[in-house]
Amino acid sequence: MPVIETMPDARGHFGPYGGMFVPETLMSALEDLTAEYERAKGDAAFQKELAELLRDFAGRPTPLYFAERLTNELGGARVYLKREDLLHTGAHKINNALGQILLARRMGKKRIIAETGAGQHGVATATVAARFGCECIIYMGAVDMERQALNVARMRFLGAKVVTVTAGQATLKEAINEAMRDWVTNVRTTHYILGSALGSHPYPMMVRDFHRVIGVEARRQILEREERLPDVLIACVGGGSNAIGLFHPFLKDDDVRMIGVEAGGEGIRSGRHAARFQGGKLGVLQGTRTFVLTNDDGQIELTHSVSAGLDYAAIGPEHSYLRDSGRVEYDYATDNEALSAFRRLAEIEGIIPALETAHAIAQVMKTAPTLAHDDIIIANCSGRGDKDVSQAATHFGF
Ligand SMILES: *Cc1c(COP(=O)(O)O)cnc(C)c1O
């Protein structure tokens, strides 16, 4: 096994990936953010306040749940679910939003902006902005606003202004473009709470660090429960924040396999999926160098996924590095596989997962039967499916 670097270099490179590809006007803001983050990391008062908010406001630690009926049905490995779906606001996103709002406050920035795809990050950001009395503007694609109407209403109740983005495909990529445009204009007063392990340094590292609590807890919980480490970790990968949060604390444990699951959409043909490692190329998108879905002219390819939160043309740079090194395997689940998993987990475990999460569950259904009865899988149940119920109901004709 090659040596795996667990920290990027000073400019945010994970091997050949990552870095800072931003307009000149943002460079000093990103440098300030990096410096403030480094100070906060070493500040016991910051860490204590964040830990208390994660516990009392967000609901950590989340349980590690043994999915007994799923395990029996699949007839292979013992399946555990890390229940990020039980967090306040319904997904892992709140871990990062809380960390970043504390940083914004340290930097004296009272205006908060964010992008959102499925709306989970927008809701998490609007929530922490309300909690800390900040102005909040969320950029969201028109297509996503339609498929995630519930989350749009939640953001508005939380006091956020939701700005409709109609450019291009009117999904996550365009929402990020608008948020970056806003940031360039208002950088002195504004902090941009980016929602995944994406974009320019320091975001991929910082967002990952705020989600490492997932893996740190899972590690302690499985050692208590089974007195050994898991054999396989599984998580869905949009930008890659819930996956890297679970994986990172296990990277040095050579015997722990890890599988990241991308969105296979309607199958791997151009424009109908969002699996960057199935035909993506090295490119630069929205601040970072990583695997990007592009066409033969180098233009960003159209993407598609049933799940708005996985529907993005680039993957977080650390995942590109971990894939190259062979440390993490990447596979994909199609829309239909995810929808079946969504329904099956609801029926046999009483847990309705987010459609994003359902991609990870689909992978569990493929992997568990190939393993021995005493093997252990931990899958990240990254979010709950309330937001997706009406979309799934339409699909299944309920
Ligand atoms: C946003 C979201 C994802 C995808 O984002 P990552 O950064 O890849 O984790 C996955 N699951 C849920 C529930 C989400 O809300």
Tab-separated table of C-alpha atoms and ligand atoms in Angstrom:
chain	number	residue	atom	x	y	z
A	1	MET	CA	0.000	0.000	0.000
A	2	PRO	CA	1.504	3.421	-0.944
A	3	VAL	CA	1.940	6.067	1.724
A	4	ILE	CA	-1.264	8.121	1.894
A	5	GLU	CA	-0.929	11.817	2.646
A	6	THR	CA	-3.747	12.902	4.928
A	7	MET	CA	-3.021	16.637	4.696
A	8	PRO	CA	-2.757	18.824	1.589
A	9	ASP	CA	0.310	21.052	1.066
A	10	ALA	CA	0.250	24.742	2.045
A	11	ARG	CA	-1.548	25.718	-1.181
A	12	GLY	CA	-4.118	22.965	-0.801
A	13	HIS	CA	-2.741	20.339	-3.197
A	14	PHE	CA	-3.622	16.707	-2.693
A	15	GLY	CA	-0.981	15.297	-5.051
A	16	PRO	CA	-1.724	16.906	-8.447
A	17	TYR	CA	-5.278	17.888	-7.386
A	18	GLY	CA	-6.798	20.789	-5.476
A	19	GLY	CA	-5.138	24.212	-5.277
A	20	MET	CA	-6.564	27.738	-5.556
A	21	PHE	CA	-7.972	28.626	-8.976
A	22	VAL	CA	-9.904	31.788	-8.188
A	23	PRO	CA	-10.122	35.398	-9.369
A	24	GLU	CA	-7.431	37.646	-7.915
A	25	THR	CA	-10.014	39.549	-5.833
A	26	LEU	CA	-10.734	36.416	-3.790
A	27	MET	CA	-7.134	35.458	-3.052
A	28	SER	CA	-6.739	37.597	0.038
A	29	ALA	CA	-10.119	36.464	1.424
A	30	LEU	CA	-9.073	32.839	0.969
A	31	GLU	CA	-5.713	33.506	2.585
A	32	ASP	CA	-7.426	35.220	5.533
A	33	LEU	CA	-9.838	32.307	5.842
A	34	THR	CA	-6.982	29.785	5.792
A	35	ALA	CA	-5.119	31.692	8.495
A	36	GLU	CA	-8.229	32.122	10.661
A	37	TYR	CA	-9.059	28.443	10.287
A	38	GLU	CA	-5.542	27.449	11.383
A	39	ARG	CA	-5.843	29.692	14.450
A	40	ALA	CA	-9.298	28.335	15.294
A	41	LYS	CA	-8.098	24.757	14.933
A	42	GLY	CA	-5.577	25.315	17.687
A	43	ASP	CA	-7.934	27.357	19.881
A	44	ALA	CA	-9.438	25.298	22.700
A	45	ALA	CA	-12.298	27.801	23.170
A	46	PHE	CA	-13.326	27.470	19.505
A	47	GLN	CA	-13.201	23.684	19.649
A	48	LYS	CA	-15.202	23.643	22.886
A	49	GLU	CA	-17.921	25.922	21.503
A	50	LEU	CA	-18.172	23.852	18.305
A	51	ALA	CA	-18.345	20.590	20.263
A	52	GLU	CA	-21.147	21.988	22.447
A	53	LEU	CA	-23.130	23.168	19.430
A	54	LEU	CA	-22.659	19.809	17.707
A	55	ARG	CA	-23.954	18.089	20.850
A	56	ASP	CA	-26.791	20.344	22.007
A	57	PHE	CA	-27.951	22.048	18.814
A	58	ALA	CA	-27.211	19.443	16.142
A	59	GLY	CA	-27.631	16.237	18.173
A	60	ARG	CA	-24.211	14.546	18.153
A	61	PRO	CA	-23.035	11.913	18.633
A	62	THR	CA	-25.257	10.211	16.071
A	63	PRO	CA	-25.987	6.523	16.687
A	64	LEU	CA	-24.218	3.683	14.921
A	65	TYR	CA	-27.180	1.446	14.182
A	66	PHE	CA	-27.008	-2.287	13.446
A	67	ALA	CA	-29.377	-2.859	10.498
A	68	GLU	CA	-30.404	-6.359	11.481
A	69	ARG	CA	-33.151	-7.024	8.975
A	70	LEU	CA	-31.129	-5.609	6.069
A	71	THR	CA	-28.205	-7.781	7.185
A	72	ASN	CA	-30.393	-10.900	7.280
A	73	GLU	CA	-31.976	-10.158	3.942
A	74	LEU	CA	-28.636	-9.605	2.189
A	75	GLY	CA	-27.166	-12.738	3.784
A	76	GLY	CA	-23.563	-11.527	4.012
A	77	ALA	CA	-21.697	-8.926	6.055
A	78	ARG	CA	-23.145	-7.299	9.165
A	79	VAL	CA	-24.405	-3.855	8.106
A	80	TYR	CA	-24.189	-0.814	10.374
A	81	LEU	CA	-25.592	2.596	9.483
A	82	LYS	CA	-24.017	5.799	10.785
A	83	ARG	CA	-27.157	7.805	11.449
A	84	GLU	CA	-26.320	11.313	10.169
A	85	ASP	CA	-29.953	11.434	9.054
A	86	LEU	CA	-30.910	11.946	12.709
A	87	LEU	CA	-29.056	15.262	12.956
A	88	HIS	CA	-30.913	18.570	13.220
A	89	THR	CA	-32.022	19.638	9.712
A	90	GLY	CA	-31.758	16.043	8.490
A	91	ALA	CA	-28.294	15.542	7.029
A	92	HIS	CA	-24.576	15.737	7.773
A	93	LYS	CA	-24.394	19.275	6.292
A	94	ILE	CA	-24.967	20.933	9.685
A	95	ASN	CA	-21.522	19.753	10.950
A	96	ASN	CA	-19.782	21.972	8.405
A	97	ALA	CA	-22.278	24.839	8.578
A	98	LEU	CA	-21.750	25.158	12.343
A	99	GLY	CA	-17.967	25.120	11.987
A	100	GLN	CA	-18.020	27.791	9.301
A	101	ILE	CA	-20.484	30.133	11.021
A	102	LEU	CA	-18.179	30.205	14.054
A	103	LEU	CA	-15.306	31.115	11.735
A	104	ALA	CA	-17.397	33.845	10.080
A	105	ARG	CA	-18.097	35.310	13.496
A	106	ARG	CA	-14.395	35.262	14.390
A	107	MET	CA	-13.704	37.164	11.147
A	108	GLY	CA	-16.450	39.695	11.922
A	109	LYS	CA	-18.479	38.765	8.829
A	110	LYS	CA	-22.218	39.034	9.393
A	111	ARG	CA	-23.464	38.432	5.876
A	112	ILE	CA	-23.596	34.757	4.918
A	113	ILE	CA	-24.019	33.324	1.420
A	114	ALA	CA	-24.193	29.745	0.199
A	115	GLU	CA	-25.113	27.604	-2.784
A	116	THR	CA	-27.404	24.633	-2.532
A	117	GLY	CA	-28.382	21.694	-4.739
A	118	ALA	CA	-30.902	19.494	-2.967
A	119	GLY	CA	-31.471	22.285	-0.472
A	120	GLN	CA	-29.919	20.464	2.493
A	121	HIS	CA	-26.894	22.727	2.611
A	122	GLY	CA	-29.104	25.775	2.124
A	123	VAL	CA	-31.266	24.683	5.047
A	124	ALA	CA	-28.230	23.975	7.236
A	125	THR	CA	-26.744	27.382	6.386
A	126	ALA	CA	-30.033	29.232	6.909
A	127	THR	CA	-30.341	27.431	10.244
A	128	VAL	CA	-26.948	28.464	11.579
A	129	ALA	CA	-27.414	32.001	10.217
A	130	ALA	CA	-30.690	32.237	12.155
A	131	ARG	CA	-29.008	30.827	15.262
A	132	PHE	CA	-26.280	33.511	15.090
A	133	GLY	CA	-28.412	36.397	13.820
A	134	CYS	CA	-26.734	36.760	10.425
A	135	GLU	CA	-28.172	37.904	7.111
A	136	CYS	CA	-28.365	34.879	4.784
A	137	ILE	CA	-28.631	34.577	1.009
A	138	ILE	CA	-28.900	31.167	-0.657
A	139	TYR	CA	-28.328	30.632	-4.388
A	140	MET	CA	-30.284	27.743	-5.889
A	141	GLY	CA	-30.926	26.554	-9.444
A	142	ALA	CA	-34.487	26.885	-10.738
A	143	VAL	CA	-34.640	23.151	-11.569
A	144	ASP	CA	-33.566	22.232	-8.050
A	145	MET	CA	-36.040	24.697	-6.520
A	146	GLU	CA	-38.798	22.840	-8.252
A	147	ARG	CA	-37.736	19.323	-7.232
A	148	GLN	CA	-36.905	20.396	-3.662
A	149	ALA	CA	-39.741	22.807	-2.925
A	150	LEU	CA	-39.991	21.693	0.711
A	151	ASN	CA	-36.438	22.822	1.414
A	152	VAL	CA	-37.040	26.169	-0.316
A	153	ALA	CA	-39.916	26.821	2.089
A	154	ARG	CA	-37.788	25.737	5.068
A	155	MET	CA	-35.041	28.209	4.112
A	156	ARG	CA	-37.573	31.014	3.822
A	157	PHE	CA	-39.048	30.216	7.245
A	158	LEU	CA	-35.521	30.346	8.624
A	159	GLY	CA	-35.238	33.906	7.358
A	160	ALA	CA	-32.988	33.303	4.351
A	161	LYS	CA	-33.422	34.954	0.985
A	162	VAL	CA	-33.450	32.269	-1.711
A	163	VAL	CA	-32.207	33.554	-5.069
A	164	THR	CA	-33.347	31.607	-8.144
A	165	VAL	CA	-30.566	30.867	-10.647
A	166	THR	CA	-31.808	30.280	-14.194
A	167	ALA	CA	-28.506	30.178	-16.134
A	168	GLY	CA	-27.339	27.005	-17.906
A	169	GLN	CA	-28.723	23.770	-16.505
A	170	ALA	CA	-30.103	25.741	-13.529
A	171	THR	CA	-28.683	23.286	-10.983
A	172	LEU	CA	-25.791	23.223	-8.515
A	173	LYS	CA	-22.938	24.365	-10.784
A	174	GLU	CA	-24.777	27.530	-11.787
A	175	ALA	CA	-25.742	28.185	-8.159
A	176	ILE	CA	-22.043	28.038	-7.187
A	177	ASN	CA	-21.177	30.472	-10.018
A	178	GLU	CA	-23.711	32.974	-8.677
A	179	ALA	CA	-22.506	32.560	-5.096
A	180	MET	CA	-18.907	33.172	-6.231
A	181	ARG	CA	-19.994	36.267	-8.149
A	182	ASP	CA	-21.688	37.590	-5.010
A	183	TRP	CA	-18.587	36.815	-2.948
A	184	VAL	CA	-16.283	38.695	-5.316
A	185	THR	CA	-18.539	41.752	-5.017
A	186	ASN	CA	-19.112	41.658	-1.242
A	187	VAL	CA	-16.039	39.904	0.045
A	188	ARG	CA	-15.268	42.397	2.836
A	189	THR	CA	-18.553	41.835	4.678
A	190	THR	CA	-19.454	38.347	3.517
A	191	HIS	CA	-18.464	34.787	4.311
A	192	TYR	CA	-19.242	32.079	1.768
A	193	ILE	CA	-20.232	28.828	3.527
A	194	LEU	CA	-19.370	26.349	0.774
A	195	GLY	CA	-21.277	23.115	1.281
A	196	SER	CA	-18.961	20.310	0.230
A	197	ALA	CA	-15.304	19.277	0.148
A	198	LEU	CA	-14.948	21.220	-3.094
A	199	GLY	CA	-13.730	24.511	-4.476
A	200	SER	CA	-10.538	26.376	-3.713
A	201	HIS	CA	-8.243	25.701	-0.769
A	202	PRO	CA	-8.933	25.848	2.196
A	203	TYR	CA	-12.487	24.570	1.629
A	204	PRO	CA	-11.769	20.926	0.723
A	205	MET	CA	-9.550	20.517	3.786
A	206	MET	CA	-11.671	22.634	6.128
A	207	VAL	CA	-15.030	21.095	5.171
A	208	ARG	CA	-13.475	17.648	5.520
A	209	ASP	CA	-12.150	18.487	8.967
A	210	PHE	CA	-15.583	19.664	10.113
A	211	HIS	CA	-17.042	16.314	8.984
A	212	ARG	CA	-14.261	14.094	10.390
A	213	VAL	CA	-16.384	13.809	13.525
A	214	ILE	CA	-18.472	11.259	11.575
A	215	GLY	CA	-15.560	8.852	11.194
A	216	VAL	CA	-14.089	9.588	14.610
A	217	GLU	CA	-17.384	8.659	16.270
A	218	ALA	CA	-17.967	5.637	14.019
A	219	ARG	CA	-14.535	4.304	14.867
A	220	ARG	CA	-15.096	4.585	18.605
A	221	GLN	CA	-18.617	3.150	18.332
A	222	ILE	CA	-17.660	0.075	16.296
A	223	LEU	CA	-14.719	-0.657	18.622
A	224	GLU	CA	-17.105	-0.530	21.590
A	225	ARG	CA	-19.690	-2.676	19.904
A	226	GLU	CA	-17.667	-5.241	17.927
A	227	GLU	CA	-14.214	-4.784	19.479
A	228	ARG	CA	-12.671	-4.441	16.042
A	229	LEU	CA	-12.520	-2.133	13.034
A	230	PRO	CA	-14.967	-2.516	10.121
A	231	ASP	CA	-13.976	-4.315	6.917
A	232	VAL	CA	-15.684	-1.909	4.517
A	233	LEU	CA	-16.872	1.704	4.656
A	234	ILE	CA	-19.424	2.891	2.105
A	235	ALA	CA	-20.641	6.437	1.400
A	236	CYS	CA	-22.186	8.333	-1.497
A	237	VAL	CA	-20.034	10.993	-3.181
A	238	GLY	CA	-21.429	14.240	-4.523
A	239	GLY	CA	-18.708	16.774	-3.777
A	240	GLY	CA	-17.529	14.184	-1.323
A	241	SER	CA	-17.968	15.689	2.152
A	242	ASN	CA	-19.925	12.961	3.923
A	243	ALA	CA	-17.666	10.307	2.399
A	244	ILE	CA	-14.375	11.993	3.341
A	245	GLY	CA	-15.750	12.712	6.818
A	246	LEU	CA	-16.340	8.993	7.360
A	247	PHE	CA	-13.221	7.743	5.535
A	248	HIS	CA	-10.524	10.132	6.711
A	249	PRO	CA	-10.058	8.823	10.273
A	250	PHE	CA	-9.614	5.288	8.816
A	251	LEU	CA	-7.170	6.109	5.975
A	252	LYS	CA	-4.163	4.716	7.859
A	253	ASP	CA	-5.974	1.466	8.678
A	254	ASP	CA	-4.813	-0.580	5.693
A	255	ASP	CA	-7.316	-3.390	6.295
A	256	VAL	CA	-10.348	-1.118	6.067
A	257	ARG	CA	-11.663	-1.033	2.480
A	258	MET	CA	-13.543	2.089	1.400
A	259	ILE	CA	-16.025	2.512	-1.411
A	260	GLY	CA	-17.298	5.885	-2.632
A	261	VAL	CA	-20.496	5.764	-4.676
A	262	GLU	CA	-21.179	8.270	-7.446
A	263	ALA	CA	-24.428	8.965	-9.266
A	264	GLY	CA	-24.772	6.705	-12.312
A	265	GLY	CA	-27.967	8.460	-13.400
A	266	GLU	CA	-29.549	6.743	-16.390
A	267	GLY	CA	-26.318	4.855	-17.075
A	268	ILE	CA	-22.852	5.877	-18.155
A	269	ARG	CA	-23.446	7.726	-21.407
A	270	SER	CA	-22.716	11.325	-22.019
A	271	GLY	CA	-24.911	13.866	-20.303
A	272	ARG	CA	-27.038	11.401	-18.364
A	273	HIS	CA	-24.979	10.738	-15.216
A	274	ALA	CA	-22.720	12.443	-12.667
A	275	ALA	CA	-20.043	9.749	-12.137
A	276	ARG	CA	-16.842	11.772	-12.585
A	277	PHE	CA	-14.629	8.697	-12.394
A	278	GLN	CA	-16.539	7.103	-15.292
A	279	GLY	CA	-15.150	9.119	-18.158
A	280	GLY	CA	-14.285	12.377	-16.394
A	281	LYS	CA	-10.973	14.082	-17.176
A	282	LEU	CA	-8.499	16.213	-15.279
A	283	GLY	CA	-9.770	19.766	-15.372
A	284	VAL	CA	-10.387	22.889	-13.337
A	285	LEU	CA	-13.853	23.782	-12.128
A	286	GLN	CA	-14.899	26.410	-9.597
A	287	GLY	CA	-11.607	26.847	-7.822
A	288	THR	CA	-10.058	23.408	-7.883
A	289	ARG	CA	-8.226	20.964	-10.168
A	290	THR	CA	-9.872	17.570	-10.138
A	291	PHE	CA	-11.817	15.031	-12.211
A	292	VAL	CA	-14.483	16.837	-14.206
A	293	LEU	CA	-17.071	15.583	-16.699
A	294	THR	CA	-16.247	17.412	-19.942
A	295	ASN	CA	-17.115	16.889	-23.602
A	296	ASP	CA	-14.569	16.509	-26.400
A	297	ASP	CA	-14.196	20.296	-26.682
A	298	GLY	CA	-13.325	20.536	-23.001
A	299	GLN	CA	-16.669	22.148	-22.109
A	300	ILE	CA	-18.348	21.083	-18.872
A	301	GLU	CA	-20.666	18.193	-19.699
A	302	LEU	CA	-24.335	18.169	-18.761
A	303	THR	CA	-24.977	15.983	-15.747
A	304	HIS	CA	-27.990	14.089	-14.534
A	305	SER	CA	-28.967	12.355	-11.324
A	306	VAL	CA	-32.300	11.613	-9.715
A	307	SER	CA	-30.702	13.118	-6.627
A	308	ALA	CA	-30.028	16.860	-6.774
A	309	GLY	CA	-27.279	16.584	-4.154
A	310	LEU	CA	-25.111	14.340	-6.357
A	311	ASP	CA	-25.795	16.165	-9.630
A	312	TYR	CA	-22.468	17.995	-10.153
A	313	ALA	CA	-19.733	17.761	-12.807
A	314	ALA	CA	-16.687	17.776	-10.485
A	315	ILE	CA	-15.597	15.701	-7.493
A	316	GLY	CA	-13.736	16.962	-4.427
A	317	PRO	CA	-9.960	16.948	-5.121
A	318	GLU	CA	-9.019	14.684	-2.215
A	319	HIS	CA	-11.183	11.943	-3.719
A	320	SER	CA	-9.241	12.199	-6.993
A	321	TYR	CA	-6.044	11.758	-4.994
A	322	LEU	CA	-7.425	8.801	-3.019
A	323	ARG	CA	-8.615	7.138	-6.191
A	324	ASP	CA	-5.226	7.528	-7.929
A	325	SER	CA	-3.477	6.053	-4.917
A	326	GLY	CA	-5.836	3.089	-4.908
A	327	ARG	CA	-6.707	3.701	-1.255
A	328	VAL	CA	-10.416	4.225	-1.969
A	329	GLU	CA	-12.492	2.397	-4.600
A	330	TYR	CA	-15.212	4.258	-6.470
A	331	ASP	CA	-18.313	2.724	-7.993
A	332	TYR	CA	-21.669	4.120	-8.997
A	333	ALA	CA	-25.381	3.412	-8.557
A	334	THR	CA	-27.962	4.296	-11.192
A	335	ASP	CA	-31.154	6.257	-10.556
A	336	ASN	CA	-33.166	3.043	-10.616
A	337	GLU	CA	-30.842	1.271	-8.192
A	338	ALA	CA	-31.021	4.243	-5.826
A	339	LEU	CA	-34.821	4.435	-6.025
A	340	SER	CA	-35.093	0.698	-5.267
A	341	ALA	CA	-32.737	1.067	-2.316
A	342	PHE	CA	-34.728	4.090	-1.071
A	343	ARG	CA	-37.866	1.985	-1.008
A	344	ARG	CA	-36.262	-1.173	0.380
A	345	LEU	CA	-34.558	0.548	3.327
A	346	ALA	CA	-37.861	2.207	4.224
A	347	GLU	CA	-39.729	-1.111	4.091
A	348	ILE	CA	-37.331	-3.326	5.978
A	349	GLU	CA	-35.580	-0.962	8.375
A	350	GLY	CA	-38.136	1.792	8.898
A	351	ILE	CA	-35.631	4.377	7.675
A	352	ILE	CA	-36.426	6.586	4.670
A	353	PRO	CA	-33.023	7.706	3.377
A	354	ALA	CA	-32.271	10.748	1.235
A	355	LEU	CA	-31.972	9.843	-2.455
A	356	GLU	CA	-28.267	10.726	-2.209
A	357	THR	CA	-27.867	8.288	0.674
A	358	ALA	CA	-29.848	5.668	-1.254
A	359	HIS	CA	-26.872	5.426	-3.655
A	360	ALA	CA	-24.736	4.242	-0.743
A	361	ILE	CA	-27.460	1.813	0.332
A	362	ALA	CA	-27.616	0.429	-3.228
A	363	GLN	CA	-23.880	-0.262	-2.964
A	364	VAL	CA	-24.407	-1.994	0.400
A	365	MET	CA	-26.926	-4.245	-1.332
A	366	LYS	CA	-24.307	-5.205	-3.943
A	367	THR	CA	-21.329	-5.561	-1.591
A	368	ALA	CA	-22.753	-7.200	1.558
A	369	PRO	CA	-23.729	-10.510	-0.134
A	370	THR	CA	-20.143	-10.935	-1.428
A	371	LEU	CA	-18.696	-10.799	2.109
A	372	ALA	CA	-18.570	-13.284	5.000
A	373	HIS	CA	-21.112	-13.319	7.849
A	374	ASP	CA	-18.607	-11.983	10.346
A	375	ASP	CA	-17.443	-9.133	8.101
A	376	ILE	CA	-18.619	-5.642	8.993
A	377	ILE	CA	-19.799	-2.821	6.725
A	378	ILE	CA	-20.405	0.712	7.957
A	379	ALA	CA	-22.476	2.770	5.532
A	380	ASN	CA	-22.966	6.474	6.039
A	381	CYS	CA	-26.668	7.260	6.270
A	382	SER	CA	-25.905	10.838	5.249
A	383	GLY	CA	-29.456	12.198	5.366
A	384	ARG	CA	-33.145	11.521	5.681
A	385	GLY	CA	-35.540	11.297	2.789
A	386	ASP	CA	-38.394	13.608	3.769
A	387	LYS	CA	-37.330	16.087	1.085
A	388	ASP	CA	-37.468	13.321	-1.557
A	389	VAL	CA	-40.741	11.682	-0.658
A	390	SER	CA	-42.889	13.548	-3.167
A	391	GLN	CA	-40.388	12.939	-5.987
A	392	ALA	CA	-40.207	9.213	-5.142
A	393	ALA	CA	-43.983	8.998	-4.767
A	394	THR	CA	-44.390	10.340	-8.291
A	395	HIS	CA	-41.858	7.799	-9.557
A	396	PHE	CA	-43.553	4.831	-7.855
A	397	GLY	CA	-47.070	6.076	-8.564
A	398	PHE	CA	-48.079	6.343	-4.873
B	1	LIG	C1	-25.525	17.103	0.112
B	1	LIG	C2	-25.754	15.680	0.406
B	1	LIG	C3	-24.912	14.674	-0.117
B	1	LIG	C4	-23.822	14.957	-1.103
B	1	LIG	O1	-22.810	15.794	-0.677
B	1	LIG	P1	-21.403	15.289	-0.200
B	1	LIG	O2	-20.625	16.526	-0.026
B	1	LIG	O3	-20.842	14.393	-1.265
B	1	LIG	O4	-21.597	14.552	1.070
B	1	LIG	C5	-25.128	13.373	0.285
B	1	LIG	N1	-26.135	13.048	1.123
B	1	LIG	C6	-26.965	13.980	1.622
B	1	LIG	C7	-28.063	13.557	2.518
B	1	LIG	C8	-26.808	15.318	1.277
B	1	LIG	O5	-27.647	16.233	1.781
